[in-house]
PDB file of C-alpha atoms in Angstrom:
ATOM      1  CA  MET A   1      26.676   8.882  29.184  1.00  0.00           C
ATOM      2  CA  LEU A   2      24.205   6.543  27.502  1.00  0.00           C
ATOM      3  CA  ALA A   3      25.407   3.333  26.345  1.00  0.00           C
ATOM      4  CA  ALA A   4      23.527   1.545  23.529  1.00  0.00           C
ATOM      5  CA  LYS A   5      23.644  -2.064  22.853  1.00  0.00           C
ATOM      6  CA  ASN A   6      22.715  -3.496  19.428  1.00  0.00           C
ATOM      7  CA  TYR A   7      19.772  -5.874  20.121  1.00  0.00           C
ATOM      8  CA  TRP A   8      19.070  -6.075  16.381  1.00  0.00           C
ATOM      9  CA  GLN A   9      19.033  -9.477  14.893  1.00  0.00           C
ATOM     10  CA  PRO A  10      17.929 -10.570  11.523  1.00  0.00           C
ATOM     11  CA  THR A  11      14.302 -11.448  11.488  1.00  0.00           C
ATOM     12  CA  SER A  12      13.677 -15.095  10.639  1.00  0.00           C
ATOM     13  CA  ILE A  13      10.653 -16.339   8.963  1.00  0.00           C
ATOM     14  CA  PRO A  14       8.838 -18.768  11.250  1.00  0.00           C
ATOM     15  CA  SER A  15       8.323 -22.193   9.808  1.00  0.00           C
ATOM     16  CA  TYR A  16       5.256 -24.334  10.481  1.00  0.00           C
ATOM     17  CA  SER A  17       4.536 -28.021  10.406  1.00  0.00           C
ATOM     18  CA  TYR A  18       0.777 -27.417   9.586  1.00  0.00           C
ATOM     19  CA  ILE A  19       0.065 -30.311  11.981  1.00  0.00           C
ATOM     20  CA  GLY A  20      -2.478 -29.633  14.842  1.00  0.00           C
ATOM     21  CA  ASP A  21      -2.372 -26.018  15.827  1.00  0.00           C
ATOM     22  CA  ASP A  22       1.086 -25.392  14.326  1.00  0.00           C
ATOM     23  CA  TYR A  23       0.093 -23.120  11.425  1.00  0.00           C
ATOM     24  CA  PRO A  24       0.031 -19.314  11.003  1.00  0.00           C
ATOM     25  CA  MET A  25      -3.227 -17.310  11.862  1.00  0.00           C
ATOM     26  CA  ALA A  26      -2.872 -15.563   8.485  1.00  0.00           C
ATOM     27  CA  TRP A  27      -1.544 -16.628   5.160  1.00  0.00           C
ATOM     28  CA  PRO A  28       1.948 -15.074   5.204  1.00  0.00           C
ATOM     29  CA  ILE A  29       1.808 -13.167   1.924  1.00  0.00           C
ATOM     30  CA  SER A  30       2.493  -9.418   1.341  1.00  0.00           C
ATOM     31  CA  GLN A  31      -0.559  -7.340   0.473  1.00  0.00           C
ATOM     32  CA  ALA A  32      -0.516  -3.612  -0.585  1.00  0.00           C
ATOM     33  CA  LYS A  33      -3.221  -1.281   0.279  1.00  0.00           C
ATOM     34  CA  VAL A  34      -5.628  -0.113  -2.392  1.00  0.00           C
ATOM     35  CA  GLY A  35      -8.549   2.282  -2.415  1.00  0.00           C
ATOM     36  CA  MET A  36     -12.145   1.085  -3.138  1.00  0.00           C
ATOM     37  CA  GLN A  37     -15.154   3.192  -3.695  1.00  0.00           C
ATOM     38  CA  PRO A  38     -18.284   1.015  -3.291  1.00  0.00           C
ATOM     39  CA  GLU A  39     -20.759   1.280  -6.079  1.00  0.00           C
ATOM     40  CA  ASP A  40     -23.811  -0.331  -7.541  1.00  0.00           C
ATOM     41  CA  THR A  41     -23.003  -2.612 -10.394  1.00  0.00           C
ATOM     42  CA  GLN A  42     -24.951  -4.487 -13.099  1.00  0.00           C
ATOM     43  CA  ARG A  43     -22.893  -7.510 -12.274  1.00  0.00           C
ATOM     44  CA  TYR A  44     -23.522 -10.060  -9.376  1.00  0.00           C
ATOM     45  CA  THR A  45     -27.299  -9.988  -9.832  1.00  0.00           C
ATOM     46  CA  LEU A  46     -29.207 -12.102  -7.302  1.00  0.00           C
ATOM     47  CA  ASN A  47     -31.498 -14.189  -9.572  1.00  0.00           C
ATOM     48  CA  THR A  48     -30.017 -14.681 -13.049  1.00  0.00           C
ATOM     49  CA  PRO A  49     -27.820 -17.583 -14.399  1.00  0.00           C
ATOM     50  CA  MET A  50     -25.026 -15.062 -15.221  1.00  0.00           C
ATOM     51  CA  GLY A  51     -25.215 -13.419 -11.774  1.00  0.00           C
ATOM     52  CA  ALA A  52     -24.903 -16.984 -10.227  1.00  0.00           C
ATOM     53  CA  GLN A  53     -21.922 -17.611 -12.397  1.00  0.00           C
ATOM     54  CA  GLU A  54     -20.246 -14.404 -11.302  1.00  0.00           C
ATOM     55  CA  TRP A  55     -20.824 -15.117  -7.604  1.00  0.00           C
ATOM     56  CA  LYS A  56     -19.363 -18.547  -7.976  1.00  0.00           C
ATOM     57  CA  ALA A  57     -16.390 -17.213  -9.815  1.00  0.00           C
ATOM     58  CA  LEU A  58     -15.407 -15.074  -6.858  1.00  0.00           C
ATOM     59  CA  VAL A  59     -14.361 -18.216  -5.002  1.00  0.00           C
ATOM     60  CA  PRO A  60     -11.445 -19.906  -6.853  1.00  0.00           C
ATOM     61  CA  CYS A  61     -11.070 -23.666  -7.400  1.00  0.00           C
ATOM     62  CA  SER A  62     -14.536 -24.396  -8.692  1.00  0.00           C
ATOM     63  CA  SER A  63     -16.081 -22.711  -5.654  1.00  0.00           C
ATOM     64  CA  ASP A  64     -14.292 -24.905  -3.271  1.00  0.00           C
ATOM     65  CA  GLY A  65     -11.870 -22.255  -2.277  1.00  0.00           C
ATOM     66  CA  THR A  66      -9.395 -24.382  -0.357  1.00  0.00           C
ATOM     67  CA  ILE A  67      -5.759 -24.559  -0.725  1.00  0.00           C
ATOM     68  CA  SER A  68      -3.189 -27.145   0.383  1.00  0.00           C
ATOM     69  CA  LEU A  69      -0.432 -25.891   2.709  1.00  0.00           C
ATOM     70  CA  GLY A  70       2.395 -27.496   4.468  1.00  0.00           C
ATOM     71  CA  PRO A  71       4.307 -30.719   3.741  1.00  0.00           C
ATOM     72  CA  GLU A  72       1.241 -32.954   4.309  1.00  0.00           C
ATOM     73  CA  GLY A  73      -0.959 -30.705   2.128  1.00  0.00           C
ATOM     74  CA  ARG A  74      -3.390 -29.698   4.856  1.00  0.00           C
ATOM     75  CA  ARG A  75      -6.438 -27.943   3.456  1.00  0.00           C
ATOM     76  CA  PHE A  76      -7.337 -24.372   4.432  1.00  0.00           C
ATOM     77  CA  THR A  77      -9.600 -21.701   3.151  1.00  0.00           C
ATOM     78  CA  ILE A  78      -8.743 -18.002   3.204  1.00  0.00           C
ATOM     79  CA  ALA A  79     -11.167 -15.867   5.233  1.00  0.00           C
ATOM     80  CA  MET A  80     -12.044 -13.580   2.328  1.00  0.00           C
ATOM     81  CA  PHE A  81     -13.079 -16.531   0.131  1.00  0.00           C
ATOM     82  CA  HIS A  82     -15.011 -18.013   3.050  1.00  0.00           C
ATOM     83  CA  GLN A  83     -16.897 -14.727   3.347  1.00  0.00           C
ATOM     84  CA  LEU A  84     -17.576 -14.563  -0.431  1.00  0.00           C
ATOM     85  CA  GLN A  85     -18.788 -18.140  -0.418  1.00  0.00           C
ATOM     86  CA  CYS A  86     -21.081 -17.243   2.516  1.00  0.00           C
ATOM     87  CA  LEU A  87     -22.545 -14.341   0.554  1.00  0.00           C
ATOM     88  CA  ASP A  88     -23.308 -16.742  -2.271  1.00  0.00           C
ATOM     89  CA  ILE A  89     -24.990 -19.192   0.104  1.00  0.00           C
ATOM     90  CA  ILE A  90     -27.183 -16.401   1.346  1.00  0.00           C
ATOM     91  CA  ARG A  91     -27.912 -15.260  -2.120  1.00  0.00           C
ATOM     92  CA  GLU A  92     -29.034 -18.789  -3.093  1.00  0.00           C
ATOM     93  CA  ALA A  93     -31.373 -18.901  -0.033  1.00  0.00           C
ATOM     94  CA  LEU A  94     -32.909 -15.541  -1.076  1.00  0.00           C
ATOM     95  CA  VAL A  95     -33.651 -16.585  -4.596  1.00  0.00           C
ATOM     96  CA  ASN A  96     -34.557 -20.313  -4.206  1.00  0.00           C
ATOM     97  CA  PRO A  97     -37.653 -20.784  -1.893  1.00  0.00           C
ATOM     98  CA  SER A  98     -37.105 -24.567  -2.066  1.00  0.00           C
ATOM     99  CA  LEU A  99     -34.024 -24.149   0.151  1.00  0.00           C
ATOM    100  CA  ARG A 100     -36.015 -22.678   3.055  1.00  0.00           C
ATOM    101  CA  PRO A 101     -36.778 -24.997   5.976  1.00  0.00           C
ATOM    102  CA  GLU A 102     -40.579 -25.045   5.398  1.00  0.00           C
ATOM    103  CA  SER A 103     -39.805 -26.405   1.849  1.00  0.00           C
ATOM    104  CA  THR A 104     -37.310 -29.103   2.887  1.00  0.00           C
ATOM    105  CA  ALA A 105     -39.067 -30.519   6.021  1.00  0.00           C
ATOM    106  CA  GLY A 106     -39.203 -34.176   5.835  1.00  0.00           C
ATOM    107  CA  SER A 107     -36.904 -34.517   2.860  1.00  0.00           C
ATOM    108  CA  ASP A 108     -34.016 -36.873   2.536  1.00  0.00           C
ATOM    109  CA  ALA A 109     -31.658 -33.868   2.757  1.00  0.00           C
ATOM    110  CA  ASN A 110     -32.494 -33.581   6.435  1.00  0.00           C
ATOM    111  CA  ALA A 111     -31.437 -37.155   7.041  1.00  0.00           C
ATOM    112  CA  ARG A 112     -27.872 -36.658   5.823  1.00  0.00           C
ATOM    113  CA  ASP A 113     -24.916 -35.884   8.081  1.00  0.00           C
ATOM    114  CA  GLU A 114     -24.324 -32.671   6.063  1.00  0.00           C
ATOM    115  CA  PRO A 115     -26.078 -29.464   7.224  1.00  0.00           C
ATOM    116  CA  SER A 116     -28.984 -28.303   5.218  1.00  0.00           C
ATOM    117  CA  HIS A 117     -28.738 -25.150   3.092  1.00  0.00           C
ATOM    118  CA  TRP A 118     -30.743 -23.327   5.630  1.00  0.00           C
ATOM    119  CA  GLU A 119     -28.290 -24.301   8.443  1.00  0.00           C
ATOM    120  CA  LEU A 120     -25.348 -23.107   6.211  1.00  0.00           C
ATOM    121  CA  THR A 121     -27.223 -19.816   5.615  1.00  0.00           C
ATOM    122  CA  THR A 122     -27.812 -19.233   9.322  1.00  0.00           C
ATOM    123  CA  SER A 123     -24.107 -20.091  10.002  1.00  0.00           C
ATOM    124  CA  CYS A 124     -23.009 -17.747   7.336  1.00  0.00           C
ATOM    125  CA  LEU A 125     -25.158 -14.860   8.579  1.00  0.00           C
ATOM    126  CA  ASN A 126     -23.618 -15.289  12.005  1.00  0.00           C
ATOM    127  CA  TYR A 127     -20.103 -15.588  10.686  1.00  0.00           C
ATOM    128  CA  LEU A 128     -20.526 -12.457   8.571  1.00  0.00           C
ATOM    129  CA  ARG A 129     -22.073 -10.575  11.530  1.00  0.00           C
ATOM    130  CA  GLN A 130     -19.173 -11.488  13.758  1.00  0.00           C
ATOM    131  CA  ILE A 131     -16.559 -10.555  11.018  1.00  0.00           C
ATOM    132  CA  SER A 132     -18.316  -7.118  10.599  1.00  0.00           C
ATOM    133  CA  LEU A 133     -18.151  -6.500  14.351  1.00  0.00           C
ATOM    134  CA  CYS A 134     -14.520  -7.640  14.401  1.00  0.00           C
ATOM    135  CA  HIS A 135     -13.543  -5.202  11.762  1.00  0.00           C
ATOM    136  CA  GLY A 136     -15.612  -2.302  13.397  1.00  0.00           C
ATOM    137  CA  ASN A 137     -15.160   0.004  10.416  1.00  0.00           C
ATOM    138  CA  THR A 138     -15.711   3.717  11.537  1.00  0.00           C
ATOM    139  CA  HIS A 139     -16.038   5.318   8.121  1.00  0.00           C
ATOM    140  CA  ILE A 140     -18.779   7.981   8.095  1.00  0.00           C
ATOM    141  CA  GLU A 141     -21.416   7.306   5.444  1.00  0.00           C
ATOM    142  CA  SER A 142     -23.922   9.989   4.403  1.00  0.00           C
ATOM    143  CA  VAL A 143     -27.600   9.009   4.794  1.00  0.00           C
ATOM    144  CA  ARG A 144     -29.849   9.783   1.733  1.00  0.00           C
ATOM    145  CA  SER A 145     -33.170   9.131   3.466  1.00  0.00           C
ATOM    146  CA  ASP A 146     -34.572   9.588   6.815  1.00  0.00           C
ATOM    147  CA  GLU A 147     -37.164   6.811   6.206  1.00  0.00           C
ATOM    148  CA  PRO A 148     -36.144   3.276   6.968  1.00  0.00           C
ATOM    149  CA  PRO A 149     -34.128   1.599   5.545  1.00  0.00           C
ATOM    150  CA  LYS A 150     -31.667   4.498   5.754  1.00  0.00           C
ATOM    151  CA  ILE A 151     -30.012   4.212   2.329  1.00  0.00           C
ATOM    152  CA  THR A 152     -26.458   5.551   2.409  1.00  0.00           C
ATOM    153  CA  ASP A 153     -24.680   7.613  -0.280  1.00  0.00           C
ATOM    154  CA  LEU A 154     -21.341   5.873  -0.858  1.00  0.00           C
ATOM    155  CA  HIS A 155     -20.141   7.838  -3.903  1.00  0.00           C
ATOM    156  CA  ARG A 156     -17.832   9.938  -1.633  1.00  0.00           C
ATOM    157  CA  SER A 157     -16.648   6.946   0.376  1.00  0.00           C
ATOM    158  CA  THR A 158     -13.238   5.557  -0.502  1.00  0.00           C
ATOM    159  CA  TYR A 159     -12.098   2.691   1.728  1.00  0.00           C
ATOM    160  CA  GLU A 160      -8.535   1.482   2.353  1.00  0.00           C
ATOM    161  CA  CYS A 161      -8.405  -2.167   1.645  1.00  0.00           C
ATOM    162  CA  ASN A 162      -5.922  -4.941   1.430  1.00  0.00           C
ATOM    163  CA  ASP A 163      -5.272  -5.664  -2.246  1.00  0.00           C
ATOM    164  CA  TRP A 164      -7.593  -8.608  -2.820  1.00  0.00           C
ATOM    165  CA  THR A 165      -6.026  -9.325  -6.252  1.00  0.00           C
ATOM    166  CA  THR A 166      -2.925 -10.461  -4.529  1.00  0.00           C
ATOM    167  CA  LEU A 167      -4.844 -13.249  -2.917  1.00  0.00           C
ATOM    168  CA  TYR A 168      -6.103 -14.536  -6.181  1.00  0.00           C
ATOM    169  CA  THR A 169      -2.652 -14.307  -7.696  1.00  0.00           C
ATOM    170  CA  HIS A 170      -1.008 -16.264  -4.769  1.00  0.00           C
ATOM    171  CA  PHE A 171      -3.899 -18.686  -4.667  1.00  0.00           C
ATOM    172  CA  ALA A 172      -3.426 -19.492  -8.444  1.00  0.00           C
ATOM    173  CA  GLU A 173       0.302 -19.842  -8.045  1.00  0.00           C
ATOM    174  CA  SER A 174      -0.073 -22.170  -5.042  1.00  0.00           C
ATOM    175  CA  GLY A 175      -2.712 -24.311  -6.723  1.00  0.00           C
ATOM    176  CA  CYS A 176      -6.061 -25.398  -5.361  1.00  0.00           C
ATOM    177  CA  ALA A 177      -6.610 -28.280  -3.031  1.00  0.00           C
ATOM    178  CA  THR A 178      -8.004 -31.386  -4.326  1.00  0.00           C
ATOM    179  CA  PRO A 179     -11.507 -31.758  -2.921  1.00  0.00           C
ATOM    180  CA  ALA A 180     -11.825 -34.703  -0.635  1.00  0.00           C
TER     181      ALA A 180
END
């Protein structure tokens, strides 16, 4: 005869001090799954003032994208907003030749403690490369051309994603961090 013992206990929500390493690895909010079909869009152009505004608007809090968490109001960013901010930094480097290293050599910008735009661009490319590798998406995408670059046909691709609108909603409800 098998005897079963009830090991079930109510799950408690962990609490964090947000001091040092005592914080969750992910923002503890619930996100539903949604389907997304990638498509070309007339929005988010690279080199127009409207496109620049649309890219900036993807990151809440006046493009700072940080939020205060915990009793001491420690500042954090959410990975999705960091990734979108990186895409905008890369966009700016593509459309503004004055941000390239050969254009800024010897300028006062290099004398500051802050990284140059080119250093930010390089850092962002590496970050986005690593995030892409981390997610290792295995969707099959149809190739439209045998000539490089091999452009893909995404109209039949539907991706299961976390509902990103939930992040914007929770971010707005939690309030933005006050930039330092």
